[in-house]
Short mmCIF file of C-alpha atoms in Angstrom, two decimals:
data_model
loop_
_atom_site.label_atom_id
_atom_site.label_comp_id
_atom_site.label_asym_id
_atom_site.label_seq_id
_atom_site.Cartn_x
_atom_site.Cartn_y
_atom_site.Cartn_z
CA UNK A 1271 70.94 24.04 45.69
CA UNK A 1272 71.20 27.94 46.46
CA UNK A 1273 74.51 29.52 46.78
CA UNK A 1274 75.27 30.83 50.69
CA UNK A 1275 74.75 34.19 50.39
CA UNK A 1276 77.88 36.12 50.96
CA UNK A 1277 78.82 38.58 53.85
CA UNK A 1278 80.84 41.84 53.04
CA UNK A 1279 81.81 44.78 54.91
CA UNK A 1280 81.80 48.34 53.59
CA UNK A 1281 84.06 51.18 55.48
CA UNK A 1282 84.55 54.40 55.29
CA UNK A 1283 87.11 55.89 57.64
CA UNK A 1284 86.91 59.23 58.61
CA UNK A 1285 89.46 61.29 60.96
CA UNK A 1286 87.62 60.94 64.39
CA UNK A 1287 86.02 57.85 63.47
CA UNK A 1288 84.62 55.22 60.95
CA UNK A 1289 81.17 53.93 59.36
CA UNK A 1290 81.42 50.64 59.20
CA UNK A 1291 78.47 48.31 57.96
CA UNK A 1292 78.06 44.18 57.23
CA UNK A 1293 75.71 43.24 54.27
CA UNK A 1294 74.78 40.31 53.34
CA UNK A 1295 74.71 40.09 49.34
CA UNK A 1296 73.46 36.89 46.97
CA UNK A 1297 76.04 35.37 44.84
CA UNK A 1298 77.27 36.50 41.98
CA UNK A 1299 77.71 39.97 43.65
CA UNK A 1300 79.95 42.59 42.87
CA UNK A 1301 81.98 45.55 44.84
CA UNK A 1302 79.44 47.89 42.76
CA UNK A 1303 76.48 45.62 44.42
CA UNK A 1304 77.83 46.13 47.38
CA UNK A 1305 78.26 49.99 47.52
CA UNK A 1306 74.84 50.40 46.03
CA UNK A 1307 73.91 48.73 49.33
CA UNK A 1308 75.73 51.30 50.72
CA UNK A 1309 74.71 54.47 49.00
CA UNK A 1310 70.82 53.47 50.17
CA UNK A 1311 72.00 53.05 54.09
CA UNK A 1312 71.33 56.28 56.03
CA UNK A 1313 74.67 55.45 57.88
CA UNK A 1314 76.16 56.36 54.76
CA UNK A 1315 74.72 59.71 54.09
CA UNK A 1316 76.86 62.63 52.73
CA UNK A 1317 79.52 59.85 52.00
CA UNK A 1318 80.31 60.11 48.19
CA UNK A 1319 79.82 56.16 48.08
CA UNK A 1320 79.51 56.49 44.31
CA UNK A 1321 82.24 59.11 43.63
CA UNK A 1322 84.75 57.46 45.78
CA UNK A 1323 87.77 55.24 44.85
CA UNK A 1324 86.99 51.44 46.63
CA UNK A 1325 89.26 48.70 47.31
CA UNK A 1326 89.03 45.36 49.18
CA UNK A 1327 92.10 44.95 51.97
CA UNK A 1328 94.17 48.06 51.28
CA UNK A 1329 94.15 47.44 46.98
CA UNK A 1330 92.35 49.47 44.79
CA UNK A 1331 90.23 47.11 43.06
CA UNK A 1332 87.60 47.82 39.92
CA UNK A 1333 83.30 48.15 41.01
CA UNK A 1334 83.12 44.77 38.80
CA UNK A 1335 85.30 42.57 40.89
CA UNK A 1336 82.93 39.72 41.75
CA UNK A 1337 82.85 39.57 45.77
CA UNK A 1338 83.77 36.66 47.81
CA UNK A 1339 82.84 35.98 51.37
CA UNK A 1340 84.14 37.99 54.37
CA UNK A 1341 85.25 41.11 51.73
CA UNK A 1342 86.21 44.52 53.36
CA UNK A 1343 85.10 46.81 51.04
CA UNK A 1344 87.09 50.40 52.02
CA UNK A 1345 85.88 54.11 50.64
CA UNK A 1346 89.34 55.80 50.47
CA UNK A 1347 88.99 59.68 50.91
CA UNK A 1348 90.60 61.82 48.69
CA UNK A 1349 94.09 63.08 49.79
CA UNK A 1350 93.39 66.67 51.63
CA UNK A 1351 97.25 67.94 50.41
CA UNK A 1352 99.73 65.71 48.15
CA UNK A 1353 102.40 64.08 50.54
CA UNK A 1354 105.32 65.79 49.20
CA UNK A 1355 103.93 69.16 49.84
CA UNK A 1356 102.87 67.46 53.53
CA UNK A 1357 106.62 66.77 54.10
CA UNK A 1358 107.46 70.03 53.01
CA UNK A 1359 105.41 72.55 54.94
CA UNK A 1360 106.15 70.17 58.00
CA UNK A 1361 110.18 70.72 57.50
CA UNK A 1362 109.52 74.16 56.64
CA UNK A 1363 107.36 74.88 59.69
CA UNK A 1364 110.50 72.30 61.95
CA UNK A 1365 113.33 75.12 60.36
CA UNK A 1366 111.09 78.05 61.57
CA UNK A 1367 110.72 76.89 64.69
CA UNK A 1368 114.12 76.02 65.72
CA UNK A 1369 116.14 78.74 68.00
CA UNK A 1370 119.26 79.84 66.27
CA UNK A 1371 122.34 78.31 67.61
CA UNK A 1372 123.86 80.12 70.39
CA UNK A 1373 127.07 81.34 69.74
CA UNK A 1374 130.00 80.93 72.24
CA UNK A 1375 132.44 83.85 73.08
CA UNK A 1376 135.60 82.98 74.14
CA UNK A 1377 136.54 85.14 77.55
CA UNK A 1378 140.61 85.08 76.73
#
C-alpha cells in the first residue's frame, strides 16, 4: 500500500504581504524537499529559499527534519537592525521629541 502523500505549506512573509504556497510531497520528505519545491516555484523568485533560516510553527527546525502532514514551513528574514539597538534609537528619537517641561513662576 502507498503512503498518502503529505501536504505542506511554505511561507515567506514579507512587510506588505506574504507568499504563501501548498505542496504536496511523497513520504519520507523532508523540510529541505520541501524548499527545493520552493526554490523551483516562480512565486518564490528573488526569495533566498536556500540561504534562509526555516522553521515549522514559529521553531527553527534543521532542512533534515522529516515532514509530517499539514507542516507550515516559514522562511524567516533576516533581522533589518538587532532589537536592542531598535529599542534604543526609538527611546532616543521619544527623548528628542519631547517639549521641555514648562517651568512655573511664582507671581508673589
Amino acid at each position: 500500500m502507498a503512503a498518502e502523500p503529505l501536504n505542506v505549506e511554505v511561507i515567506y512573509a514579507l512587510p506588505d504581504g506574504a507568499v504563501a504556497k501548498a505542496y504536496r510531497l511523497t513520504p519520507p520528505a523532508t523540510v529541505a524537499d520541501a524548499l527545493a519545491l520552493a526554490a523551483a516555484d516562480p512565486d518564490f523568485q528573488g526569495i533566498d529559499v536556500n540561504g534562509s533560516e526555516a522553521g515549522i510553527f514559529g521553531h527553527v527546525v534543521p532542512r533534515s527534519r522529516a515532514l509530517q502532514d499539514g507542516d507550515r514551513i516559514e522562511l524567516y528574514r533576516p533581522l533589518a537592525i538587532d532589537p536592542k539597538e531598535a529599542r534604543r534609537q526609538r527611546v532616543k528619537r521619544a527623548r528628542a521629541s519631547r517639549l521641555p517641561a514648562a517651568r512655573i513662576r511664582s507671581t508673589r
